[in-house]
N, CA, C and O atoms as a GROMACS GRO file, in nm:
protein
  328
    1GLU      N    1  12.388   7.549   7.626
    1GLU     CA    2  12.296   7.644   7.688
    1GLU      C    3  12.369   7.777   7.706
    1GLU      O    4  12.486   7.781   7.744
    2GLU      N    5  12.299   7.886   7.678
    2GLU     CA    6  12.356   8.019   7.699
    2GLU      C    7  12.279   8.088   7.810
    2GLU      O    8  12.156   8.084   7.816
    3LYS      N    9  12.354   8.153   7.899
    3LYS     CA   10  12.293   8.220   8.013
    3LYS      C   11  12.346   8.362   8.024
    3LYS      O   12  12.467   8.383   8.017
    4SER      N   13  12.257   8.458   8.040
    4SER     CA   14  12.296   8.598   8.055
    4SER      C   15  12.303   8.631   8.203
    4SER      O   16  12.213   8.595   8.280
    5ILE      N   17  12.409   8.700   8.244
    5ILE     CA   18  12.430   8.731   8.385
    5ILE      C   19  12.478   8.874   8.401
    5ILE      O   20  12.557   8.924   8.320
    6GLU      N   21  12.431   8.941   8.506
    6GLU     CA   22  12.476   9.075   8.542
    6GLU      C   23  12.587   9.062   8.645
    6GLU      O   24  12.572   8.991   8.745
    7LEU      N   25  12.699   9.129   8.620
    7LEU     CA   26  12.814   9.125   8.711
    7LEU      C   27  12.852   9.266   8.751
    7LEU      O   28  12.813   9.363   8.686
    8LYS      N   29  12.928   9.278   8.858
    8LYS     CA   30  12.969   9.409   8.908
    8LYS      C   31  13.121   9.418   8.911
    8LYS      O   32  13.189   9.329   8.961
    9SER      N   33  13.173   9.527   8.856
    9SER     CA   34  13.316   9.554   8.865
    9SER      C   35  13.336   9.664   8.968
    9SER      O   36  13.244   9.694   9.045
   10ARG      N   37  13.453   9.723   8.971
   10ARG     CA   38  13.483   9.826   9.070
   10ARG      C   39  13.396   9.950   9.055
   10ARG      O   40  13.358  10.012   9.154
   11ASP      N   41  13.364   9.988   8.930
   11ASP     CA   42  13.295  10.115   8.910
   11ASP      C   43  13.163  10.106   8.834
   11ASP      O   44  13.098  10.208   8.809
   12ARG      N   45  13.122   9.986   8.796
   12ARG     CA   46  13.000   9.975   8.718
   12ARG      C   47  12.952   9.831   8.713
   12ARG      O   48  13.019   9.739   8.760
   13GLN      N   49  12.835   9.813   8.653
   13GLN     CA   50  12.785   9.678   8.628
   13GLN      C   51  12.799   9.648   8.480
   13GLN      O   52  12.798   9.739   8.397
   14PHE      N   53  12.813   9.521   8.447
   14PHE     CA   54  12.822   9.479   8.308
   14PHE      C   55  12.753   9.344   8.292
   14PHE      O   56  12.732   9.271   8.389
   15LYS      N   57  12.719   9.313   8.170
   15LYS     CA   58  12.648   9.189   8.139
   15LYS      C   59  12.737   9.099   8.056
   15LYS      O   60  12.812   9.145   7.969
   16MET      N   61  12.729   8.969   8.083
   16MET     CA   62  12.799   8.869   8.003
   16MET      C   63  12.699   8.761   7.962
   16MET      O   64  12.609   8.726   8.038
   17ASN      N   65  12.717   8.710   7.842
   17ASN     CA   66  12.643   8.593   7.796
   17ASN      C   67  12.738   8.475   7.805
   17ASN      O   68  12.840   8.469   7.736
   18LEU      N   69  12.705   8.381   7.890
   18LEU     CA   70  12.792   8.267   7.917
   18LEU      C   71  12.739   8.142   7.849
   18LEU      O   72  12.619   8.114   7.854
   19LYS      N   73  12.829   8.066   7.786
   19LYS     CA   74  12.794   7.938   7.728
   19LYS      C   75  12.825   7.830   7.830
   19LYS      O   76  12.941   7.808   7.865
   20ILE      N   77  12.722   7.764   7.876
   20ILE     CA   78  12.733   7.662   7.980
   20ILE      C   79  12.725   7.525   7.914
   20ILE      O   80  12.643   7.509   7.823
   21PRO      N   81  12.803   7.426   7.952
   21PRO     CA   82  12.903   7.426   8.058
   21PRO      C   83  13.037   7.479   8.011
   21PRO      O   84  13.064   7.487   7.891
   22GLY      N   85  13.119   7.514   8.107
   22GLY     CA   86  13.256   7.559   8.083
   22GLY      C   87  13.318   7.595   8.217
   22GLY      O   88  13.249   7.647   8.305
   23LEU      N   89  13.444   7.569   8.235
   23LEU     CA   90  13.511   7.594   8.363
   23LEU      C   91  13.498   7.740   8.405
   23LEU      O   92  13.453   7.768   8.516
   24ILE      N   93  13.538   7.832   8.319
   24ILE     CA   94  13.532   7.974   8.353
   24ILE      C   95  13.387   8.019   8.369
   24ILE      O   96  13.354   8.088   8.466
   25GLU      N   97  13.303   7.980   8.276
   25GLU     CA   98  13.163   8.019   8.280
   25GLU      C   99  13.093   7.970   8.407
   25GLU      O  100  13.021   8.046   8.471
   26ASN      N  101  13.115   7.843   8.443
   26ASN     CA  102  13.053   7.789   8.565
   26ASN      C  103  13.105   7.859   8.690
   26ASN      O  104  13.029   7.885   8.783
   27THR      N  105  13.235   7.892   8.692
   27THR     CA  106  13.293   7.962   8.806
   27THR      C  107  13.232   8.101   8.820
   27THR      O  108  13.200   8.144   8.931
   28ILE      N  109  13.215   8.171   8.708
   28ILE     CA  110  13.152   8.304   8.712
   28ILE      C  111  13.010   8.293   8.766
   28ILE      O  112  12.969   8.376   8.847
   29LEU      N  113  12.934   8.193   8.721
   29LEU     CA  114  12.797   8.174   8.771
   29LEU      C  115  12.795   8.147   8.920
   29LEU      O  116  12.712   8.204   8.992
   30LEU      N  117  12.884   8.061   8.968
   30LEU     CA  118  12.884   8.022   9.109
   30LEU      C  119  12.942   8.129   9.202
   30LEU      O  120  12.891   8.149   9.313
   31ARG      N  121  13.047   8.198   9.157
   31ARG     CA  122  13.119   8.292   9.244
   31ARG      C  123  13.095   8.439   9.212
   31ARG      O  124  13.137   8.527   9.286
   32GLY      N  125  13.028   8.464   9.100
   32GLY     CA  126  13.003   8.602   9.061
   32GLY      C  127  13.123   8.671   8.997
   32GLY      O  128  13.125   8.793   8.987
   33GLY      N  129  13.222   8.593   8.955
   33GLY     CA  130  13.339   8.651   8.890
   33GLY      C  131  13.445   8.547   8.863
   33GLY      O  132  13.432   8.431   8.902
   34TRP      N  133  13.551   8.591   8.796
   34TRP     CA  134  13.664   8.504   8.762
   34TRP      C  135  13.791   8.577   8.802
   34TRP      O  136  13.816   8.688   8.756
   35GLU      N  137  13.873   8.515   8.885
   35GLU     CA  138  13.999   8.575   8.930
   35GLU      C  139  13.975   8.719   8.979
   35GLU      O  140  14.042   8.812   8.934
   36THR      N  141  13.880   8.735   9.070
   36THR     CA  142  13.839   8.869   9.112
   36THR      C  143  13.950   8.948   9.180
   36THR      O  144  13.958   9.070   9.165
   37GLY      N  145  14.036   8.881   9.255
   37GLY     CA  146  14.150   8.950   9.317
   37GLY      C  147  14.243   9.009   9.212
   37GLY      O  148  14.284   9.125   9.223
   38LEU      N  149  14.274   8.930   9.110
   38LEU     CA  150  14.358   8.976   9.000
   38LEU      C  151  14.288   9.088   8.923
   38LEU      O  152  14.351   9.189   8.891
   39ALA      N  153  14.160   9.070   8.894
   39ALA     CA  154  14.085   9.171   8.818
   39ALA      C  155  14.082   9.304   8.894
   39ALA      O  156  14.101   9.410   8.833
   40ASN      N  157  14.058   9.301   9.024
   40ASN     CA  158  14.057   9.424   9.104
   40ASN      C  159  14.194   9.490   9.109
   40ASN      O  160  14.204   9.613   9.104
   41ARG      N  161  14.298   9.410   9.119
   41ARG     CA  162  14.435   9.465   9.121
   41ARG      C  163  14.468   9.532   8.989
   41ARG      O  164  14.521   9.644   8.987
   42MET      N  165  14.438   9.466   8.878
   42MET     CA  166  14.464   9.526   8.747
   42MET      C  167  14.382   9.653   8.728
   42MET      O  168  14.433   9.753   8.677
   43ALA      N  169  14.257   9.651   8.769
   43ALA     CA  170  14.169   9.767   8.754
   43ALA      C  171  14.219   9.886   8.834
   43ALA      O  172  14.192  10.001   8.798
   44SER      N  173  14.291   9.861   8.944
   44SER     CA  174  14.340   9.972   9.027
   44SER      C  175  14.445  10.056   8.953
   44SER      O  176  14.472  10.170   8.992
   45PHE      N  177  14.504  10.001   8.847
   45PHE     CA  178  14.604  10.074   8.769
   45PHE      C  179  14.543  10.155   8.655
   45PHE      O  180  14.611  10.240   8.597
   46ILE      N  181  14.417  10.129   8.621
   46ILE     CA  182  14.354  10.198   8.509
   46ILE      C  183  14.309  10.338   8.554
   46ILE      O  184  14.233  10.353   8.649
   47LYS      N  185  14.358  10.437   8.483
   47LYS     CA  186  14.323  10.578   8.509
   47LYS      C  187  14.259  10.635   8.383
   47LYS      O  188  14.260  10.570   8.278
   48VAL      N  189  14.203  10.754   8.392
   48VAL     CA  190  14.144  10.819   8.276
   48VAL      C  191  14.249  10.827   8.165
   48VAL      O  192  14.360  10.875   8.187
   49GLY      N  193  14.213  10.780   8.047
   49GLY     CA  194  14.304  10.782   7.933
   49GLY      C  195  14.395  10.661   7.922
   49GLY      O  196  14.472  10.652   7.826
   50SER      N  197  14.388  10.568   8.017
   50SER     CA  198  14.471  10.447   8.011
   50SER      C  199  14.426  10.356   7.897
   50SER      O  200  14.314  10.365   7.849
   51THR      N  201  14.517  10.269   7.856
   51THR     CA  202  14.485  10.165   7.758
   51THR      C  203  14.512  10.030   7.823
   51THR      O  204  14.619  10.009   7.879
   52PHE      N  205  14.416   9.940   7.815
   52PHE     CA  206  14.430   9.806   7.871
   52PHE      C  207  14.424   9.707   7.755
   52PHE      O  208  14.328   9.706   7.678
   53LEU      N  209  14.526   9.623   7.743
   53LEU     CA  210  14.530   9.519   7.641
   53LEU      C  211  14.506   9.385   7.708
   53LEU      O  212  14.583   9.344   7.795
   54ASP      N  213  14.404   9.317   7.668
   54ASP     CA  214  14.372   9.184   7.722
   54ASP      C  215  14.407   9.082   7.614
   54ASP      O  216  14.323   9.043   7.533
   55ILE      N  217  14.533   9.040   7.614
   55ILE     CA  218  14.582   8.944   7.514
   55ILE      C  219  14.553   8.803   7.565
   55ILE      O  220  14.594   8.768   7.676
   56GLY      N  221  14.486   8.724   7.486
   56GLY     CA  222  14.442   8.593   7.532
   56GLY      C  223  14.314   8.607   7.612
   56GLY      O  224  14.299   8.544   7.717
   57ALA      N  225  14.223   8.689   7.564
   57ALA     CA  226  14.103   8.729   7.638
   57ALA      C  227  14.006   8.616   7.670
   57ALA      O  228  13.923   8.630   7.760
   58ASN      N  229  14.015   8.505   7.599
   58ASN     CA  230  13.926   8.392   7.619
   58ASN      C  231  13.781   8.437   7.608
   58ASN      O  232  13.739   8.473   7.498
   59ILE      N  233  13.703   8.438   7.715
   59ILE     CA  234  13.562   8.479   7.705
   59ILE      C  235  13.543   8.628   7.733
   59ILE      O  236  13.431   8.677   7.727
   60GLY      N  237  13.650   8.700   7.764
   60GLY     CA  238  13.644   8.845   7.777
   60GLY      C  239  13.608   8.900   7.914
   60GLY      O  240  13.573   9.018   7.925
   61TYR      N  241  13.615   8.819   8.018
   61TYR     CA  242  13.577   8.867   8.152
   61TYR      C  243  13.660   8.988   8.194
   61TYR      O  244  13.602   9.089   8.235
   62HIS      N  245  13.793   8.981   8.185
   62HIS     CA  246  13.877   9.093   8.228
   62HIS      C  247  13.855   9.216   8.140
   62HIS      O  248  13.862   9.329   8.189
   63THR      N  249  13.831   9.195   8.011
   63THR     CA  250  13.802   9.306   7.922
   63THR      C  251  13.679   9.383   7.969
   63THR      O  252  13.680   9.506   7.975
   64LEU      N  253  13.574   9.311   8.003
   64LEU     CA  254  13.450   9.375   8.047
   64LEU      C  255  13.461   9.431   8.188
   64LEU      O  256  13.393   9.528   8.222
   65PHE      N  257  13.545   9.372   8.271
   65PHE     CA  258  13.560   9.413   8.411
   65PHE      C  259  13.631   9.547   8.425
   65PHE      O  260  13.604   9.622   8.519
   66MET      N  261  13.721   9.579   8.333
   66MET     CA  262  13.804   9.699   8.347
   66MET      C  263  13.720   9.826   8.356
   66MET      O  264  13.614   9.835   8.293
   67PRO      N  265  13.768   9.924   8.433
   67PRO     CA  266  13.693  10.049   8.451
   67PRO      C  267  13.666  10.119   8.318
   67PRO      O  268  13.741  10.104   8.221
   68SER      N  269  13.559  10.194   8.317
   68SER     CA  270  13.519  10.263   8.194
   68SER      C  271  13.604  10.386   8.166
   68SER      O  272  13.584  10.450   8.062
   69ALA      N  273  13.697  10.422   8.254
   69ALA     CA  274  13.780  10.541   8.234
   69ALA      C  275  13.884  10.523   8.125
   69ALA      O  276  13.931  10.622   8.068
   70GLY      N  277  13.921  10.400   8.097
   70GLY     CA  278  14.028  10.374   7.999
   70GLY      C  279  13.974  10.315   7.870
   70GLY      O  280  13.854  10.293   7.855
   71VAL      N  281  14.064  10.291   7.777
   71VAL     CA  282  14.033  10.225   7.651
   71VAL      C  283  14.077  10.080   7.664
   71VAL      O  284  14.188  10.053   7.710
   72THR      N  285  13.991   9.987   7.624
   72THR     CA  286  14.021   9.846   7.638
   72THR      C  287  14.019   9.776   7.502
   72THR      O  288  13.926   9.793   7.424
   73PHE      N  289  14.123   9.697   7.475
   73PHE     CA  290  14.130   9.615   7.356
   73PHE      C  291  14.149   9.471   7.400
   73PHE      O  292  14.220   9.444   7.497
   74SER      N  293  14.087   9.378   7.329
   74SER     CA  294  14.107   9.238   7.363
   74SER      C  295  14.130   9.157   7.236
   74SER      O  296  14.081   9.190   7.129
   75ALA      N  297  14.206   9.050   7.252
   75ALA     CA  298  14.234   8.959   7.142
   75ALA      C  299  14.255   8.820   7.196
   75ALA      O  300  14.320   8.800   7.299
   76SER      N  301  14.199   8.724   7.127
   76SER     CA  302  14.219   8.585   7.164
   76SER      C  303  14.228   8.506   7.034
   76SER      O  304  14.130   8.497   6.958
   77PRO      N  305  14.344   8.447   7.008
   77PRO     CA  306  14.361   8.377   6.881
   77PRO      C  307  14.267   8.257   6.871
   77PRO      O  308  14.241   8.189   6.970
   78GLY      N  309  14.219   8.232   6.752
   78GLY     CA  310  14.134   8.116   6.729
   78GLY      C  311  14.217   7.990   6.733
   78GLY      O  312  14.336   7.992   6.700
   79VAL      N  313  14.158   7.883   6.773
   79VAL     CA  314  14.228   7.755   6.782
   79VAL      C  315  14.171   7.664   6.674
   79VAL      O  316  14.050   7.650   6.661
   80SER      N  317  14.260   7.603   6.598
   80SER     CA  318  14.218   7.512   6.494
   80SER      C  319  14.286   7.377   6.519
   80SER      O  320  14.409   7.367   6.516
   81LEU      N  321  14.208   7.275   6.544
   81LEU     CA  322  14.262   7.142   6.565
   81LEU      C  323  14.231   7.058   6.442
   81LEU      O  324  14.115   7.025   6.417
   82THR      N  325  14.334   7.024   6.367
   82THR     CA  326  14.311   6.943   6.247
   82THR      C  327  14.387   6.814   6.254
   82THR      O  328  14.380   6.733   6.162
   0.00000   0.00000   0.00000
């Protein structure tokens, strides 16, 4: 099941499409965020012209949470189990 949700960061609102069930996805639905203390702390360092690299972005929550003043890049390697 996929669920669309509106979330709020420090300076704006953003939308995420969550695939349910999932640990991170369910936590975001129940609490309105994921690691919000960490996300707010990281966002406090982003200034106009900053670059934020979200390596291991998973579902991209921190990428979307970051303030719009900076440039954000995210990457999460694909997993192949053979």
